[in-house]
């Protein structure tokens, strides 16, 4: 039996819930990062498992009936599973039409989520009218310069780590947006946040 069909059981409804969709999107991101230093032939089985899960969890049009925000997770998976000799899901023009129809770029979201969306759209080669990364960072960064750090919260630490992810392509490059002071503040906040996350036993943040 085909892997996708085998999943079309009682598991399918669970896979189409937000926690499972998020987990699959994160696995797809992990695949992208692994490709940077792992021979492609060694990732084939892992990629096929993600494909089988994504075929069920990110099935259209059911996906958009849950929330237009769900297309962000779809973008993670789409970017990971498409390439010069690979195809998954919608074609690029079809995906562009869905993004336009759902008004994805106009939906309300925190600034760091807008930076995330720009990162994904750029990675997928999709045109958009979002502000530049530099403009978004100038809006998102704290206005207190190198002053004493604010109180550490899980929400603030989550935002800080994800800003670093998308501004640096997950450590793959420097974006030319962050100044030395910006880096010092972000690294300081992450160090303090790491200590707090360990104390909270919040190992997802760790």
PDB file of C-alpha atoms in Angstrom:
ATOM      1  CA  UNK A   1       0.000   0.000   0.000  1.00  0.00           C
ATOM      2  CA  UNK A   2       1.239   3.493  -0.853  1.00  0.00           C
ATOM      3  CA  UNK A   3       2.622   5.403   2.145  1.00  0.00           C
ATOM      4  CA  UNK A   4       0.161   8.266   1.726  1.00  0.00           C
ATOM      5  CA  UNK A   5      -2.795   5.889   1.489  1.00  0.00           C
ATOM      6  CA  UNK A   6      -1.640   4.012   4.559  1.00  0.00           C
ATOM      7  CA  UNK A   7      -1.830   7.245   6.506  1.00  0.00           C
ATOM      8  CA  UNK A   8      -5.404   7.869   5.337  1.00  0.00           C
ATOM      9  CA  UNK A   9      -6.782   6.275   8.479  1.00  0.00           C
ATOM     10  CA  UNK A  10      -7.724   7.652  11.856  1.00  0.00           C
ATOM     11  CA  UNK A  11      -4.217   9.147  11.988  1.00  0.00           C
ATOM     12  CA  UNK A  12      -5.060  11.489   9.122  1.00  0.00           C
ATOM     13  CA  UNK A  13      -7.366  13.710  11.164  1.00  0.00           C
ATOM     14  CA  UNK A  14      -4.664  14.077  13.819  1.00  0.00           C
ATOM     15  CA  UNK A  15      -2.029  14.950  11.242  1.00  0.00           C
ATOM     16  CA  UNK A  16      -4.221  17.785   9.995  1.00  0.00           C
ATOM     17  CA  UNK A  17      -4.223  19.544  13.365  1.00  0.00           C
ATOM     18  CA  UNK A  18      -1.980  22.533  14.047  1.00  0.00           C
ATOM     19  CA  UNK A  19       0.491  20.803  16.432  1.00  0.00           C
ATOM     20  CA  UNK A  20       1.216  18.014  13.929  1.00  0.00           C
ATOM     21  CA  UNK A  21       1.400  20.417  10.993  1.00  0.00           C
ATOM     22  CA  UNK A  22       3.904  22.533  12.928  1.00  0.00           C
ATOM     23  CA  UNK A  23       5.993  19.467  13.753  1.00  0.00           C
ATOM     24  CA  UNK A  24       6.076  18.402  10.092  1.00  0.00           C
ATOM     25  CA  UNK A  25       7.063  21.925   9.014  1.00  0.00           C
ATOM     26  CA  UNK A  26       9.922  21.839  11.541  1.00  0.00           C
ATOM     27  CA  UNK A  27      11.049  18.447  10.203  1.00  0.00           C
ATOM     28  CA  UNK A  28      11.058  19.968   6.706  1.00  0.00           C
ATOM     29  CA  UNK A  29      13.193  22.841   7.974  1.00  0.00           C
ATOM     30  CA  UNK A  30      15.548  20.359   9.624  1.00  0.00           C
ATOM     31  CA  UNK A  31      15.890  18.613   6.254  1.00  0.00           C
ATOM     32  CA  UNK A  32      16.895  21.898   4.609  1.00  0.00           C
ATOM     33  CA  UNK A  33      19.566  22.503   7.264  1.00  0.00           C
ATOM     34  CA  UNK A  34      20.871  18.925   7.082  1.00  0.00           C
ATOM     35  CA  UNK A  35      21.457  19.306   3.341  1.00  0.00           C
ATOM     36  CA  UNK A  36      24.089  21.935   4.068  1.00  0.00           C
ATOM     37  CA  UNK A  37      26.536  19.406   5.462  1.00  0.00           C
ATOM     38  CA  UNK A  38      25.092  15.941   4.743  1.00  0.00           C
ATOM     39  CA  UNK A  39      25.438  13.949   1.479  1.00  0.00           C
ATOM     40  CA  UNK A  40      22.058  14.019  -0.322  1.00  0.00           C
ATOM     41  CA  UNK A  41      21.948  10.241  -0.787  1.00  0.00           C
ATOM     42  CA  UNK A  42      21.888   9.744   2.989  1.00  0.00           C
ATOM     43  CA  UNK A  43      18.732  11.845   3.426  1.00  0.00           C
ATOM     44  CA  UNK A  44      16.464  10.053   0.963  1.00  0.00           C
ATOM     45  CA  UNK A  45      14.561   7.983   3.512  1.00  0.00           C
ATOM     46  CA  UNK A  46      14.067  10.962   5.817  1.00  0.00           C
ATOM     47  CA  UNK A  47      12.794  13.083   2.936  1.00  0.00           C
ATOM     48  CA  UNK A  48      10.348  10.409   1.806  1.00  0.00           C
ATOM     49  CA  UNK A  49       8.876  10.166   5.295  1.00  0.00           C
ATOM     50  CA  UNK A  50       8.340  13.917   5.362  1.00  0.00           C
ATOM     51  CA  UNK A  51       6.694  13.735   1.945  1.00  0.00           C
ATOM     52  CA  UNK A  52       4.275  11.028   3.079  1.00  0.00           C
ATOM     53  CA  UNK A  53       3.336  12.956   6.217  1.00  0.00           C
ATOM     54  CA  UNK A  54       3.021  16.260   4.372  1.00  0.00           C
ATOM     55  CA  UNK A  55       0.800  14.715   1.686  1.00  0.00           C
ATOM     56  CA  UNK A  56      -1.789  14.135   4.404  1.00  0.00           C
ATOM     57  CA  UNK A  57      -1.178  16.981   6.846  1.00  0.00           C
ATOM     58  CA  UNK A  58      -0.954  19.753   4.248  1.00  0.00           C
ATOM     59  CA  UNK A  59      -3.657  18.665   1.845  1.00  0.00           C
ATOM     60  CA  UNK A  60      -5.370  21.480  -0.030  1.00  0.00           C
ATOM     61  CA  UNK A  61      -8.002  22.887  -0.017  1.00  0.00           C
ATOM     62  CA  UNK A  62      -8.751  21.467   3.463  1.00  0.00           C
ATOM     63  CA  UNK A  63      -5.691  23.257   4.833  1.00  0.00           C
ATOM     64  CA  UNK A  64      -7.083  26.704   4.087  1.00  0.00           C
ATOM     65  CA  UNK A  65     -10.409  25.877   5.730  1.00  0.00           C
ATOM     66  CA  UNK A  66      -8.609  25.746   9.080  1.00  0.00           C
ATOM     67  CA  UNK A  67      -6.774  29.065   8.881  1.00  0.00           C
ATOM     68  CA  UNK A  68      -5.063  31.160   6.195  1.00  0.00           C
ATOM     69  CA  UNK A  69      -2.026  31.259   8.501  1.00  0.00           C
ATOM     70  CA  UNK A  70      -1.592  27.523   7.883  1.00  0.00           C
ATOM     71  CA  UNK A  71      -0.091  28.324   4.501  1.00  0.00           C
ATOM     72  CA  UNK A  72       3.059  29.488   6.342  1.00  0.00           C
ATOM     73  CA  UNK A  73       3.736  25.907   7.417  1.00  0.00           C
ATOM     74  CA  UNK A  74       2.995  24.810   3.858  1.00  0.00           C
ATOM     75  CA  UNK A  75       5.716  27.214   2.678  1.00  0.00           C
ATOM     76  CA  UNK A  76       8.279  25.542   4.960  1.00  0.00           C
ATOM     77  CA  UNK A  77       7.413  22.140   3.513  1.00  0.00           C
ATOM     78  CA  UNK A  78       7.166  23.395  -0.073  1.00  0.00           C
ATOM     79  CA  UNK A  79      10.620  24.992   0.088  1.00  0.00           C
ATOM     80  CA  UNK A  80      12.155  21.808   1.514  1.00  0.00           C
ATOM     81  CA  UNK A  81      10.578  19.365  -0.932  1.00  0.00           C
ATOM     82  CA  UNK A  82      10.856  21.260  -4.217  1.00  0.00           C
ATOM     83  CA  UNK A  83      13.942  21.712  -6.336  1.00  0.00           C
ATOM     84  CA  UNK A  84      15.335  21.416  -9.869  1.00  0.00           C
ATOM     85  CA  UNK A  85      14.537  17.699 -10.023  1.00  0.00           C
ATOM     86  CA  UNK A  86      11.925  17.445  -7.257  1.00  0.00           C
ATOM     87  CA  UNK A  87       8.269  18.354  -7.077  1.00  0.00           C
ATOM     88  CA  UNK A  88       5.790  18.441  -4.211  1.00  0.00           C
ATOM     89  CA  UNK A  89       2.462  20.176  -3.869  1.00  0.00           C
ATOM     90  CA  UNK A  90       1.438  23.191  -5.877  1.00  0.00           C
ATOM     91  CA  UNK A  91       3.450  24.686  -8.696  1.00  0.00           C
ATOM     92  CA  UNK A  92       5.056  28.039  -7.941  1.00  0.00           C
ATOM     93  CA  UNK A  93       2.381  30.003  -9.895  1.00  0.00           C
ATOM     94  CA  UNK A  94      -0.392  28.055  -8.132  1.00  0.00           C
ATOM     95  CA  UNK A  95       1.187  28.773  -4.747  1.00  0.00           C
ATOM     96  CA  UNK A  96       1.472  32.456  -5.632  1.00  0.00           C
ATOM     97  CA  UNK A  97      -2.247  32.480  -6.472  1.00  0.00           C
ATOM     98  CA  UNK A  98      -3.131  30.906  -3.094  1.00  0.00           C
ATOM     99  CA  UNK A  99      -1.008  33.452  -1.229  1.00  0.00           C
ATOM    100  CA  UNK A 100      -2.691  36.267  -3.131  1.00  0.00           C
ATOM    101  CA  UNK A 101      -6.192  34.865  -2.587  1.00  0.00           C
ATOM    102  CA  UNK A 102      -5.673  34.452   1.163  1.00  0.00           C
ATOM    103  CA  UNK A 103      -4.131  37.941   1.498  1.00  0.00           C
ATOM    104  CA  UNK A 104      -1.382  36.261   3.498  1.00  0.00           C
ATOM    105  CA  UNK A 105       0.986  39.225   3.457  1.00  0.00           C
ATOM    106  CA  UNK A 106      -1.717  41.561   4.793  1.00  0.00           C
ATOM    107  CA  UNK A 107      -2.746  39.399   7.772  1.00  0.00           C
ATOM    108  CA  UNK A 108      -1.949  40.763  11.225  1.00  0.00           C
ATOM    109  CA  UNK A 109       1.104  39.179  12.839  1.00  0.00           C
ATOM    110  CA  UNK A 110       4.019  40.162  15.109  1.00  0.00           C
ATOM    111  CA  UNK A 111       6.937  41.776  13.299  1.00  0.00           C
ATOM    112  CA  UNK A 112       9.196  38.783  13.781  1.00  0.00           C
ATOM    113  CA  UNK A 113       6.543  36.675  12.053  1.00  0.00           C
ATOM    114  CA  UNK A 114       6.572  39.134   9.146  1.00  0.00           C
ATOM    115  CA  UNK A 115      10.344  38.687   8.926  1.00  0.00           C
ATOM    116  CA  UNK A 116       9.726  34.923   8.944  1.00  0.00           C
ATOM    117  CA  UNK A 117       7.195  35.252   6.118  1.00  0.00           C
ATOM    118  CA  UNK A 118       9.562  37.361   4.033  1.00  0.00           C
ATOM    119  CA  UNK A 119      12.312  34.782   4.579  1.00  0.00           C
ATOM    120  CA  UNK A 120      10.015  31.979   3.381  1.00  0.00           C
ATOM    121  CA  UNK A 121       8.690  33.864   0.355  1.00  0.00           C
ATOM    122  CA  UNK A 122      12.222  34.792  -0.688  1.00  0.00           C
ATOM    123  CA  UNK A 123      13.379  31.183  -0.189  1.00  0.00           C
ATOM    124  CA  UNK A 124      10.494  29.949  -2.351  1.00  0.00           C
ATOM    125  CA  UNK A 125      11.266  32.473  -5.085  1.00  0.00           C
ATOM    126  CA  UNK A 126       7.869  34.147  -4.733  1.00  0.00           C
ATOM    127  CA  UNK A 127       7.380  37.841  -5.375  1.00  0.00           C
ATOM    128  CA  UNK A 128       5.777  39.983  -2.675  1.00  0.00           C
ATOM    129  CA  UNK A 129       5.424  43.575  -1.523  1.00  0.00           C
ATOM    130  CA  UNK A 130       6.645  43.161   2.066  1.00  0.00           C
ATOM    131  CA  UNK A 131       9.118  45.727   3.412  1.00  0.00           C
ATOM    132  CA  UNK A 132      12.810  44.914   3.121  1.00  0.00           C
ATOM    133  CA  UNK A 133      14.473  42.858   5.838  1.00  0.00           C
ATOM    134  CA  UNK A 134      16.356  45.953   7.004  1.00  0.00           C
ATOM    135  CA  UNK A 135      13.149  47.974   7.273  1.00  0.00           C
ATOM    136  CA  UNK A 136      11.458  45.188   9.232  1.00  0.00           C
ATOM    137  CA  UNK A 137      14.425  44.788  11.589  1.00  0.00           C
ATOM    138  CA  UNK A 138      14.492  48.540  12.253  1.00  0.00           C
ATOM    139  CA  UNK A 139      10.845  48.279  13.308  1.00  0.00           C
ATOM    140  CA  UNK A 140      11.304  45.109  15.338  1.00  0.00           C
ATOM    141  CA  UNK A 141      14.496  45.780  17.262  1.00  0.00           C
ATOM    142  CA  UNK A 142      14.361  47.215  20.792  1.00  0.00           C
ATOM    143  CA  UNK A 143      14.856  50.946  21.071  1.00  0.00           C
ATOM    144  CA  UNK A 144      16.982  50.800  24.204  1.00  0.00           C
ATOM    145  CA  UNK A 145      20.311  50.385  22.412  1.00  0.00           C
ATOM    146  CA  UNK A 146      22.775  48.508  24.617  1.00  0.00           C
ATOM    147  CA  UNK A 147      20.916  49.360  27.810  1.00  0.00           C
ATOM    148  CA  UNK A 148      20.150  46.785  30.500  1.00  0.00           C
ATOM    149  CA  UNK A 149      18.112  43.852  29.161  1.00  0.00           C
ATOM    150  CA  UNK A 150      14.415  43.630  29.755  1.00  0.00           C
ATOM    151  CA  UNK A 151      12.923  40.902  31.915  1.00  0.00           C
ATOM    152  CA  UNK A 152      13.273  37.518  30.270  1.00  0.00           C
ATOM    153  CA  UNK A 153      10.010  35.842  29.309  1.00  0.00           C
ATOM    154  CA  UNK A 154       9.394  32.755  27.193  1.00  0.00           C
ATOM    155  CA  UNK A 155       7.570  34.882  24.636  1.00  0.00           C
ATOM    156  CA  UNK A 156      10.409  37.394  24.341  1.00  0.00           C
ATOM    157  CA  UNK A 157      13.051  34.657  24.119  1.00  0.00           C
ATOM    158  CA  UNK A 158      11.054  32.891  21.416  1.00  0.00           C
ATOM    159  CA  UNK A 159      10.897  36.128  19.434  1.00  0.00           C
ATOM    160  CA  UNK A 160      14.636  36.794  19.860  1.00  0.00           C
ATOM    161  CA  UNK A 161      15.741  33.328  18.762  1.00  0.00           C
ATOM    162  CA  UNK A 162      13.487  33.412  15.718  1.00  0.00           C
ATOM    163  CA  UNK A 163      14.738  36.837  14.710  1.00  0.00           C
ATOM    164  CA  UNK A 164      18.265  35.412  14.701  1.00  0.00           C
ATOM    165  CA  UNK A 165      17.114  32.378  12.692  1.00  0.00           C
ATOM    166  CA  UNK A 166      15.598  34.392   9.869  1.00  0.00           C
ATOM    167  CA  UNK A 167      18.030  37.306   9.832  1.00  0.00           C
ATOM    168  CA  UNK A 168      21.010  34.950   9.507  1.00  0.00           C
ATOM    169  CA  UNK A 169      19.448  32.162   7.395  1.00  0.00           C
ATOM    170  CA  UNK A 170      19.795  29.886  10.425  1.00  0.00           C
ATOM    171  CA  UNK A 171      23.444  30.788  10.868  1.00  0.00           C
ATOM    172  CA  UNK A 172      24.242  30.294   7.201  1.00  0.00           C
ATOM    173  CA  UNK A 173      25.221  33.866   6.486  1.00  0.00           C
ATOM    174  CA  UNK A 174      25.313  37.384   7.829  1.00  0.00           C
ATOM    175  CA  UNK A 175      22.445  39.443   6.511  1.00  0.00           C
ATOM    176  CA  UNK A 176      24.232  42.792   6.535  1.00  0.00           C
ATOM    177  CA  UNK A 177      21.364  44.204   8.591  1.00  0.00           C
ATOM    178  CA  UNK A 178      22.581  43.660  12.151  1.00  0.00           C
ATOM    179  CA  UNK A 179      25.089  46.122  13.583  1.00  0.00           C
ATOM    180  CA  UNK A 180      27.700  45.170  16.176  1.00  0.00           C
ATOM    181  CA  UNK A 181      25.462  46.639  18.886  1.00  0.00           C
ATOM    182  CA  UNK A 182      22.511  44.636  17.553  1.00  0.00           C
ATOM    183  CA  UNK A 183      24.552  41.423  17.715  1.00  0.00           C
ATOM    184  CA  UNK A 184      25.761  42.141  21.241  1.00  0.00           C
ATOM    185  CA  UNK A 185      22.225  42.783  22.460  1.00  0.00           C
ATOM    186  CA  UNK A 186      20.783  39.696  20.769  1.00  0.00           C
ATOM    187  CA  UNK A 187      23.556  37.416  22.040  1.00  0.00           C
ATOM    188  CA  UNK A 188      23.218  38.823  25.544  1.00  0.00           C
ATOM    189  CA  UNK A 189      19.471  38.246  25.514  1.00  0.00           C
ATOM    190  CA  UNK A 190      19.932  34.689  24.235  1.00  0.00           C
ATOM    191  CA  UNK A 191      22.528  33.862  26.919  1.00  0.00           C
ATOM    192  CA  UNK A 192      20.248  35.181  29.656  1.00  0.00           C
ATOM    193  CA  UNK A 193      17.288  33.453  28.070  1.00  0.00           C
ATOM    194  CA  UNK A 194      19.130  30.133  27.906  1.00  0.00           C
ATOM    195  CA  UNK A 195      19.761  30.247  31.641  1.00  0.00           C
ATOM    196  CA  UNK A 196      16.096  31.039  32.268  1.00  0.00           C
ATOM    197  CA  UNK A 197      14.807  28.360  29.886  1.00  0.00           C
ATOM    198  CA  UNK A 198      16.933  25.725  31.623  1.00  0.00           C
ATOM    199  CA  UNK A 199      15.616  26.881  34.997  1.00  0.00           C
ATOM    200  CA  UNK A 200      12.037  26.699  33.647  1.00  0.00           C
ATOM    201  CA  UNK A 201      12.779  23.269  32.112  1.00  0.00           C
ATOM    202  CA  UNK A 202      11.421  24.750  28.856  1.00  0.00           C
ATOM    203  CA  UNK A 203      13.507  22.481  26.632  1.00  0.00           C
ATOM    204  CA  UNK A 204      11.901  23.534  23.374  1.00  0.00           C
ATOM    205  CA  UNK A 205      13.413  26.975  23.908  1.00  0.00           C
ATOM    206  CA  UNK A 206      16.726  25.480  25.067  1.00  0.00           C
TER     207      UNK A 206
END
